[in-house]
CSV table of C-alpha atoms in Angstrom, one decimal:
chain,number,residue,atom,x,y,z
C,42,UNK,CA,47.6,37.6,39.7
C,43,UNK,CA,43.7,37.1,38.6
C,44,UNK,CA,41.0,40.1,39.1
C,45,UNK,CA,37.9,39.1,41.9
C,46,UNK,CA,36.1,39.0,38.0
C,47,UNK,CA,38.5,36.1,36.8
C,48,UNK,CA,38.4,34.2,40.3
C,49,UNK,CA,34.5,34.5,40.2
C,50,UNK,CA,34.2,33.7,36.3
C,51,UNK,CA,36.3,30.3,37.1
C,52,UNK,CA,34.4,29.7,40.3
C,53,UNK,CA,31.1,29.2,38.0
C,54,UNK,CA,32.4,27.0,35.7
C,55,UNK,CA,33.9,24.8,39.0
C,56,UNK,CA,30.0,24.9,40.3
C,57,UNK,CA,28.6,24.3,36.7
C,58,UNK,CA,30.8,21.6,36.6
C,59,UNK,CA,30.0,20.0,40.1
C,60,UNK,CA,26.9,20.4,39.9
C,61,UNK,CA,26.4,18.9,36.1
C,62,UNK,CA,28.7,15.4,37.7
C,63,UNK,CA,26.8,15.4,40.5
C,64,UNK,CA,23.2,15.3,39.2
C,65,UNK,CA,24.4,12.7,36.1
C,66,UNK,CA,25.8,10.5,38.9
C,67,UNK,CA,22.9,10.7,40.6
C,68,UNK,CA,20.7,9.8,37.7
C,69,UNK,CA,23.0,7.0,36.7
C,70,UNK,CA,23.1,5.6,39.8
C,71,UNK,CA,19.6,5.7,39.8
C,72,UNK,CA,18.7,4.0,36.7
C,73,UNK,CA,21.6,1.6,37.4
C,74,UNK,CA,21.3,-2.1,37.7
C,75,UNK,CA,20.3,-3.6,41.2
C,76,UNK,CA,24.1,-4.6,42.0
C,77,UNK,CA,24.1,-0.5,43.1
C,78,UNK,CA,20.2,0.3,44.5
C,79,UNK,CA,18.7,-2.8,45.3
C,80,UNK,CA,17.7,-3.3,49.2
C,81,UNK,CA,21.1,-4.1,51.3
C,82,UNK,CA,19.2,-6.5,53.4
C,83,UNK,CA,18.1,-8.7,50.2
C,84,UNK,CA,21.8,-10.1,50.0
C,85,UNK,CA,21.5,-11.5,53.2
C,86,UNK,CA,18.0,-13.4,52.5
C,87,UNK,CA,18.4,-17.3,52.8
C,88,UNK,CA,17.3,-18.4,48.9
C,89,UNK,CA,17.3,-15.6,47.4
C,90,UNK,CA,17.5,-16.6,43.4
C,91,UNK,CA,18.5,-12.6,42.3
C,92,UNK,CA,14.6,-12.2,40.9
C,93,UNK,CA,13.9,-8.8,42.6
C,94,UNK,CA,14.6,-6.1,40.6
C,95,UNK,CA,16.0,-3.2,41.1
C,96,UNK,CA,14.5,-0.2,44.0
C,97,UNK,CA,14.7,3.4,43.5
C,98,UNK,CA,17.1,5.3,45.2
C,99,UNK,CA,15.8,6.6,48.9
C,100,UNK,CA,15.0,10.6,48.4
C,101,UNK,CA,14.1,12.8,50.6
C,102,UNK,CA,14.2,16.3,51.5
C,103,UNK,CA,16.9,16.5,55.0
C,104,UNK,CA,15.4,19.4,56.2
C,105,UNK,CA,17.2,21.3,58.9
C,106,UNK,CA,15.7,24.3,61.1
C,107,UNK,CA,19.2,25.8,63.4
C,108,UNK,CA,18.9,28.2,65.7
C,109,UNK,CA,22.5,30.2,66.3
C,110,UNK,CA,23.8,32.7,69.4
C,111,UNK,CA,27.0,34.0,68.6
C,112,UNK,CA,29.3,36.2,71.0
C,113,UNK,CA,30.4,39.5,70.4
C,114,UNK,CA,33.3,40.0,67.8
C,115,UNK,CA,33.5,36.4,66.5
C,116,UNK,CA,32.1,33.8,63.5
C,117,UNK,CA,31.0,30.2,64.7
C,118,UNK,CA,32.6,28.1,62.1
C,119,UNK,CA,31.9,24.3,64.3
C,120,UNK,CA,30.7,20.7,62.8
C,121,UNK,CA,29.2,21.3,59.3
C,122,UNK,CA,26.0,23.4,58.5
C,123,UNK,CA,28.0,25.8,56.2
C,124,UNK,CA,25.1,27.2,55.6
C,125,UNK,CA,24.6,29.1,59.0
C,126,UNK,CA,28.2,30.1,58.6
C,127,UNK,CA,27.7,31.2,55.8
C,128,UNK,CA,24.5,33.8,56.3
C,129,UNK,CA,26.6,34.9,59.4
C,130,UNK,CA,29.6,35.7,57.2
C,131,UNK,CA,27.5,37.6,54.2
C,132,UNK,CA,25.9,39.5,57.8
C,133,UNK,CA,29.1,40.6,58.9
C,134,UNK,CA,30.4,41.8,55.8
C,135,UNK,CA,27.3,43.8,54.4
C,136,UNK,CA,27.6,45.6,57.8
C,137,UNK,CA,31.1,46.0,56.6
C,138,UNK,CA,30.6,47.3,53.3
C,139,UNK,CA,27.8,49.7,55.1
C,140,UNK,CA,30.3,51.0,57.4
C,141,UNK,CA,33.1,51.8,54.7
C,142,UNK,CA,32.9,55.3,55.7
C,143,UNK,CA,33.5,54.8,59.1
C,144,UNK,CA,37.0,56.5,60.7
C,145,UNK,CA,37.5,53.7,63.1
C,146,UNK,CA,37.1,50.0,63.4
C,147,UNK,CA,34.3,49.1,65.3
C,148,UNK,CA,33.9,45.4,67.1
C,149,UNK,CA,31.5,42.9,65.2
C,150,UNK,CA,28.6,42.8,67.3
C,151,UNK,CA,26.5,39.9,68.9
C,152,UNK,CA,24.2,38.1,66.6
C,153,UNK,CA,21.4,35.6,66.7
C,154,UNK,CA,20.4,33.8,63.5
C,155,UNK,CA,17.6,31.4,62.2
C,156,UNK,CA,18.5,29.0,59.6
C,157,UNK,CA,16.4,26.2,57.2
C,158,UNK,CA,18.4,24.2,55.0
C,159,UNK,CA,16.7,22.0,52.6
C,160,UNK,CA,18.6,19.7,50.7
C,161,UNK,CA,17.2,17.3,48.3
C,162,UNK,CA,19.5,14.5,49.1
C,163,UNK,CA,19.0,11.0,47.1
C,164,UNK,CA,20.7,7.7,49.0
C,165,UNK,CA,21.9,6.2,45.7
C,166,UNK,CA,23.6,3.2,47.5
C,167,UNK,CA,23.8,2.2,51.2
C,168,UNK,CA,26.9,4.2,51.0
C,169,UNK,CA,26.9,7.0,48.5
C,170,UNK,CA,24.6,10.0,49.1
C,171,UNK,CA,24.6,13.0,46.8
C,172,UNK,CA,22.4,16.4,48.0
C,173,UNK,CA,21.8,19.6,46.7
C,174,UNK,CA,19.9,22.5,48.3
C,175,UNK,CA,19.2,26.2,48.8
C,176,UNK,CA,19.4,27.8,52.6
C,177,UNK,CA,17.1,30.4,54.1
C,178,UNK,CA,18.2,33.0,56.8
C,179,UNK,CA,17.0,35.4,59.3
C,180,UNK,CA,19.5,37.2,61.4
C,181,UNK,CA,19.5,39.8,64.4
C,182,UNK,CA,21.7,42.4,65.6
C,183,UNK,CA,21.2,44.6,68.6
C,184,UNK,CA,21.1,47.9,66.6
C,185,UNK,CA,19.9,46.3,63.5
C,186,UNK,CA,16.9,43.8,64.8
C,187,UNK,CA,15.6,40.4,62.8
C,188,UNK,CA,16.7,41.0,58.9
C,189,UNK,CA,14.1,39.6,56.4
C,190,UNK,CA,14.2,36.1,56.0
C,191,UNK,CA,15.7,35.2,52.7
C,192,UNK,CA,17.6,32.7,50.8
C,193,UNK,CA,21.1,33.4,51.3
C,194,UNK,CA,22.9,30.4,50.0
C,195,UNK,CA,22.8,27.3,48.0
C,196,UNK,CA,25.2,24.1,48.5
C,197,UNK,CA,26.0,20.8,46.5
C,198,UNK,CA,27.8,17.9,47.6
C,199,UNK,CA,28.3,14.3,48.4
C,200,UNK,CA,28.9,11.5,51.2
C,201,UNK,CA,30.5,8.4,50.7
C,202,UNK,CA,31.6,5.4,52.2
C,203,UNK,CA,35.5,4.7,51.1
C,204,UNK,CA,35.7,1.6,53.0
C,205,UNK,CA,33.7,-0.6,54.9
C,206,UNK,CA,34.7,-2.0,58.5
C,207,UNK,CA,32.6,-5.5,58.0
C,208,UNK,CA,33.6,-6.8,61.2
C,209,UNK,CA,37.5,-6.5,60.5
C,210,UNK,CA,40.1,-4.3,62.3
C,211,UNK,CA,40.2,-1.4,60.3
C,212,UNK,CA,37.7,1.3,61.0
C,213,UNK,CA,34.7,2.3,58.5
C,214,UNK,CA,36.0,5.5,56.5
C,215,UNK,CA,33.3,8.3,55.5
C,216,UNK,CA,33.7,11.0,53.4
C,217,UNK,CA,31.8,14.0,52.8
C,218,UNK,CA,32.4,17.1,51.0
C,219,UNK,CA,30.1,20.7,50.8
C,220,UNK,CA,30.4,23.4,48.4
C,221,UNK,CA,28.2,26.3,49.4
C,222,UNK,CA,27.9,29.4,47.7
C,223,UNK,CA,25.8,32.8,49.1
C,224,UNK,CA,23.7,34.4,47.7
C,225,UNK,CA,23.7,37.0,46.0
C,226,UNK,CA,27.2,36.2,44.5
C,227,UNK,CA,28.2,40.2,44.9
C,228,UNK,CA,31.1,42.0,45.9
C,229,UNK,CA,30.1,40.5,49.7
C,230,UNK,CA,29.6,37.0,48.0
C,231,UNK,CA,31.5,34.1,50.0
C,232,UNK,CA,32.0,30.4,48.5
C,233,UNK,CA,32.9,27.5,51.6
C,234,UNK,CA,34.4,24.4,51.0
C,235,UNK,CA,33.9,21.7,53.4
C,236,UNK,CA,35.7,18.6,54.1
C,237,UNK,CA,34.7,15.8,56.8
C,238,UNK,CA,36.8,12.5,57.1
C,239,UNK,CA,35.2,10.1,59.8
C,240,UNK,CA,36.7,6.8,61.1
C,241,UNK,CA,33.9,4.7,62.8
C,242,UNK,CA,34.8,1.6,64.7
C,243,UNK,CA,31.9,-0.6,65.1
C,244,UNK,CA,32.6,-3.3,68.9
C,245,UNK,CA,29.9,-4.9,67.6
C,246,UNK,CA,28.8,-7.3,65.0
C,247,UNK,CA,25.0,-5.1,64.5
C,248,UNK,CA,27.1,-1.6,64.6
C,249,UNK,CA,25.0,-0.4,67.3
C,250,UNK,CA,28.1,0.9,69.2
C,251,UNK,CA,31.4,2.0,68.2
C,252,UNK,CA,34.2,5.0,68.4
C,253,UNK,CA,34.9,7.3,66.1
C,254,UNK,CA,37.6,9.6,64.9
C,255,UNK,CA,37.6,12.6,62.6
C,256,UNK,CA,39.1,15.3,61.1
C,257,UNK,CA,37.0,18.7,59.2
C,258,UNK,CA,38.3,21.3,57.5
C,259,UNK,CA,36.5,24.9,56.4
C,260,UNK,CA,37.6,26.7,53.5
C,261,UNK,CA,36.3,30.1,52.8
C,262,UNK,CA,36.7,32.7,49.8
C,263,UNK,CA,35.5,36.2,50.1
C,264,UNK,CA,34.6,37.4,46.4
C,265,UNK,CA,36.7,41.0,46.8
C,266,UNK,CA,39.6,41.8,48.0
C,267,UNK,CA,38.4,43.6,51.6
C,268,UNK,CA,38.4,41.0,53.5
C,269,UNK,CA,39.8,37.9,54.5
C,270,UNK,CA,38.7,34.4,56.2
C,271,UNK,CA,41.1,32.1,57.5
C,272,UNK,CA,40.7,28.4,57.2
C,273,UNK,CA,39.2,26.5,60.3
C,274,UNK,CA,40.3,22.5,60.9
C,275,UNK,CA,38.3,20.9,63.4
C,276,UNK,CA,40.1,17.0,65.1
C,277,UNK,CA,38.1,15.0,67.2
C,278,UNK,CA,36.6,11.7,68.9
C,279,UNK,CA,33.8,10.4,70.7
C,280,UNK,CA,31.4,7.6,69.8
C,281,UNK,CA,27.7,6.2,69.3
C,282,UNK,CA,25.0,3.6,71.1
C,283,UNK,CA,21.8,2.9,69.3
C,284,UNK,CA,19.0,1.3,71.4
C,285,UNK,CA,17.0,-1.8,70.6
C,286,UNK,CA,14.3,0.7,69.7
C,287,UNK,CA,16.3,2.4,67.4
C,288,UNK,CA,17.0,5.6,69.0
C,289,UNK,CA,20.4,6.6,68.7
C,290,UNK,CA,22.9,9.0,70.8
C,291,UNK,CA,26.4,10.0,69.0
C,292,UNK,CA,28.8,12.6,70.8
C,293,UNK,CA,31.6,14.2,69.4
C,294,UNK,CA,34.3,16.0,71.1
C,295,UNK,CA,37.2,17.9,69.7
C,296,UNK,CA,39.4,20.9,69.4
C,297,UNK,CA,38.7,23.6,66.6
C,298,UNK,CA,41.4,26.1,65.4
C,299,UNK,CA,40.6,29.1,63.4
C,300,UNK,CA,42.7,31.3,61.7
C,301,UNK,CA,40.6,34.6,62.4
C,302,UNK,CA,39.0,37.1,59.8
C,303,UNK,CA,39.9,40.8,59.0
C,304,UNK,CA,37.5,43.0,57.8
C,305,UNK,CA,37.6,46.7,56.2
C,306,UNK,CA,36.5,48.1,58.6
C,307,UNK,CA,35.4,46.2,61.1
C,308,UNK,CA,37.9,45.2,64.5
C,309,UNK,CA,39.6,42.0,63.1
C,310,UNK,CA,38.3,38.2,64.4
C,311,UNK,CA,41.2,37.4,66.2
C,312,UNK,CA,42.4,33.2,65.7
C,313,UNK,CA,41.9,30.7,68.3
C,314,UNK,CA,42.3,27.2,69.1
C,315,UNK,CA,39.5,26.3,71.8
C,316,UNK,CA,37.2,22.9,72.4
C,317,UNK,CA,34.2,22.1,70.9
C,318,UNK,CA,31.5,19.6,71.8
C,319,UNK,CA,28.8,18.3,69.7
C,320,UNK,CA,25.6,15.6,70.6
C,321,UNK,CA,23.4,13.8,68.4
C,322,UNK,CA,19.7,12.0,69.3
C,323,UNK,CA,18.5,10.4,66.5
C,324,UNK,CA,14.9,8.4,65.9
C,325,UNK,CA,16.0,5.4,63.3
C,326,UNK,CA,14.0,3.1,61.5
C,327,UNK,CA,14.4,-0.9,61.1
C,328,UNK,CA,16.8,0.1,58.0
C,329,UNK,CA,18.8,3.5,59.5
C,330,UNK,CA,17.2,6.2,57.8
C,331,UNK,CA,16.9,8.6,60.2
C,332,UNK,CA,12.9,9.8,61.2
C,333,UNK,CA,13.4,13.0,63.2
C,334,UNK,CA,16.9,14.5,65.1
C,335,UNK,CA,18.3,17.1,67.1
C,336,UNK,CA,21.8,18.0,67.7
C,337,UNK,CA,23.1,20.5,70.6
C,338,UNK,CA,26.6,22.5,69.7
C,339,UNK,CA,28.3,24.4,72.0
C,340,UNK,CA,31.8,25.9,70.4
C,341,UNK,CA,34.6,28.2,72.5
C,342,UNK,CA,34.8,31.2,70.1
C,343,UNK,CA,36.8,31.9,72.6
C,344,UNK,CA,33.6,33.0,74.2
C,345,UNK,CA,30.5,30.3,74.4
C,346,UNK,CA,28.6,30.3,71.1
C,347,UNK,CA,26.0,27.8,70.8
C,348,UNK,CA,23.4,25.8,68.1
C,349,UNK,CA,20.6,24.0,68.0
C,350,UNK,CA,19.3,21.9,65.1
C,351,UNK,CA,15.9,19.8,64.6
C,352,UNK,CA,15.8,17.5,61.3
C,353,UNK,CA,12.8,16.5,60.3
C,354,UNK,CA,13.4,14.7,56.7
C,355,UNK,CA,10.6,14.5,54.5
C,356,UNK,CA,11.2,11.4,52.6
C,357,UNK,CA,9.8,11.1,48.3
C,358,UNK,CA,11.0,7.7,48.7
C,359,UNK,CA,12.2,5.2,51.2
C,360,UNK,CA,13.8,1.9,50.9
């Protein structure tokens, strides 16, 4: 069996080596001939004699700002921002490792949290983003109040279109993948992998309204031995309309199952399997890159837990 040091010594060469594919991918895509980063709509201009060269990859800064109320004795694990989760699980664990002397297990209390994620994300293609980032966090307890706001994590990771719909029968396939990492990377350090496969069924021929199917899946490891997070899957459906004036709504509904947590000394997270609902209103512009979003979360944990997120992208450069 390996020692927390072994697991953690081959966990940074895994993110030194993730990180080093990523950001030469990134480069090579964007230095790459104009068959990968030239503008998607060029291929559809009537005479178009191949002349233009090639445009630099879109990149922007997605900036997120998520606001977090969590019930009593539970973590909110939900759609994505691994981040949050994250700064909720390093909370719940310091208070853990503060409470080691404690006789008897004590219920995890209610928290509030503040979250900015900012991930430089570069659009190398119309279908292959790559983004890495650092997250900030601010969290409250009743008996501990607001904690300093900090950076408590740092994530890498990609999205990609596997396959296109193009008017066929089979649906458009997305795939995205996080790796997020807190910080610090101590004896309370977790590391999250997150998976996302999306089927999207466009009914019409402009995609401005479709279905879609999906499946995510939450991975956690804690750095000691202590304590324990189980894996969360989320399956779902729902679908998307975007307006003429490029405003766009997307729901998602689905069922999340969680495997629970057990702490040192803290009353365990019991599992659940409970619903989850998650809306999207998105500004677009004339070539889908989003201008400004918000998105609502409510998750059963099994009590109500519930998120808000605004993005407001700051874009370097936009094709």
């Amino acid at each position: 069996m390996r020692t927390s040091g072994q697991r953690r010594n081959a966990g940074g060469k895994t993110v030194h080596l993730i990180i080093t594919v990523l950001f030469c991918a990134a480069i090579d895509f964007g230095t790459s001939s104009a068959a990968f980063c030239k503008d998607p709509s060029s291929s559809d201009s009537d005479g178009d004699d191949g002349s233009k060269g090639p445009t630099t990859p879109t990149i922007y800064l997605d900036m997120r700002t998520t606001y977090a109320a969590v019930p009593a004795g539970s973590l909110p694990v939900g759609f994505g921002n691994s981040a949050l989760f994250t700064a909720l699980q390093a909370h719940a664990l310091s208070s853990d490792h503060a409470l080691a002397t404690a006789p008897n297990s004590i219920p995890l209390p209610s928290r509030q949290s503040i979250a900015v994620d900012l991930p430089l994300t570069v659009d190398v293609t119309d279908k292959v983003s790559l983004y890495a980032g650092v997250s900030g966090t601010t969290t409250y307890a009743s008996m501990q109040g607001w904690s300093p706001f900090d950076v408590t994590s740092w994530n890498v990771g990609f999205q990609a279109e596997v396959y296109s719909q193009k008017g066929g029968s089979i649906p458009t396939v997305t795939w995205q993948s996080t790796f997020t990492q807190s910080v610090p990377n101590g004896p309370t350090g977790t590391t999250t992998f997150n998976n996302i496969l999306e089927f999207s069924y466009a009914l019409n021929k402009d995609e401005t309204r479709g279905l879609l199917a999906g499946v995510e899946d939450t991975r956690v490891e804690v750095a000691e031995a202590f304590a324990r997070i189980h894996p969360n899957i989320i399956g779902y459906v729902g679908g998307y309309y975007q307006w003429p004036d490029n405003w766009k709504f997307t729901g998602r509904v689905g069922v999340q199952s969680f495997g629970g947590a057990q702490f040192l000394n803290l009353a365990p997270v019991p599992s659940f399997t409970q619903p989850i609902l998650r809306l999207d209103l998105d500004r677009m512009d004339d070539n889908d890159n989003r201008l400004f979003g918000v998105t609502a979360q409510i998750m059963w944990v099994p009590k109500p837990a519930f998120q808000l997120t605004l993005r407001t992208p700051l874009y370097f450069v936009r094709n």
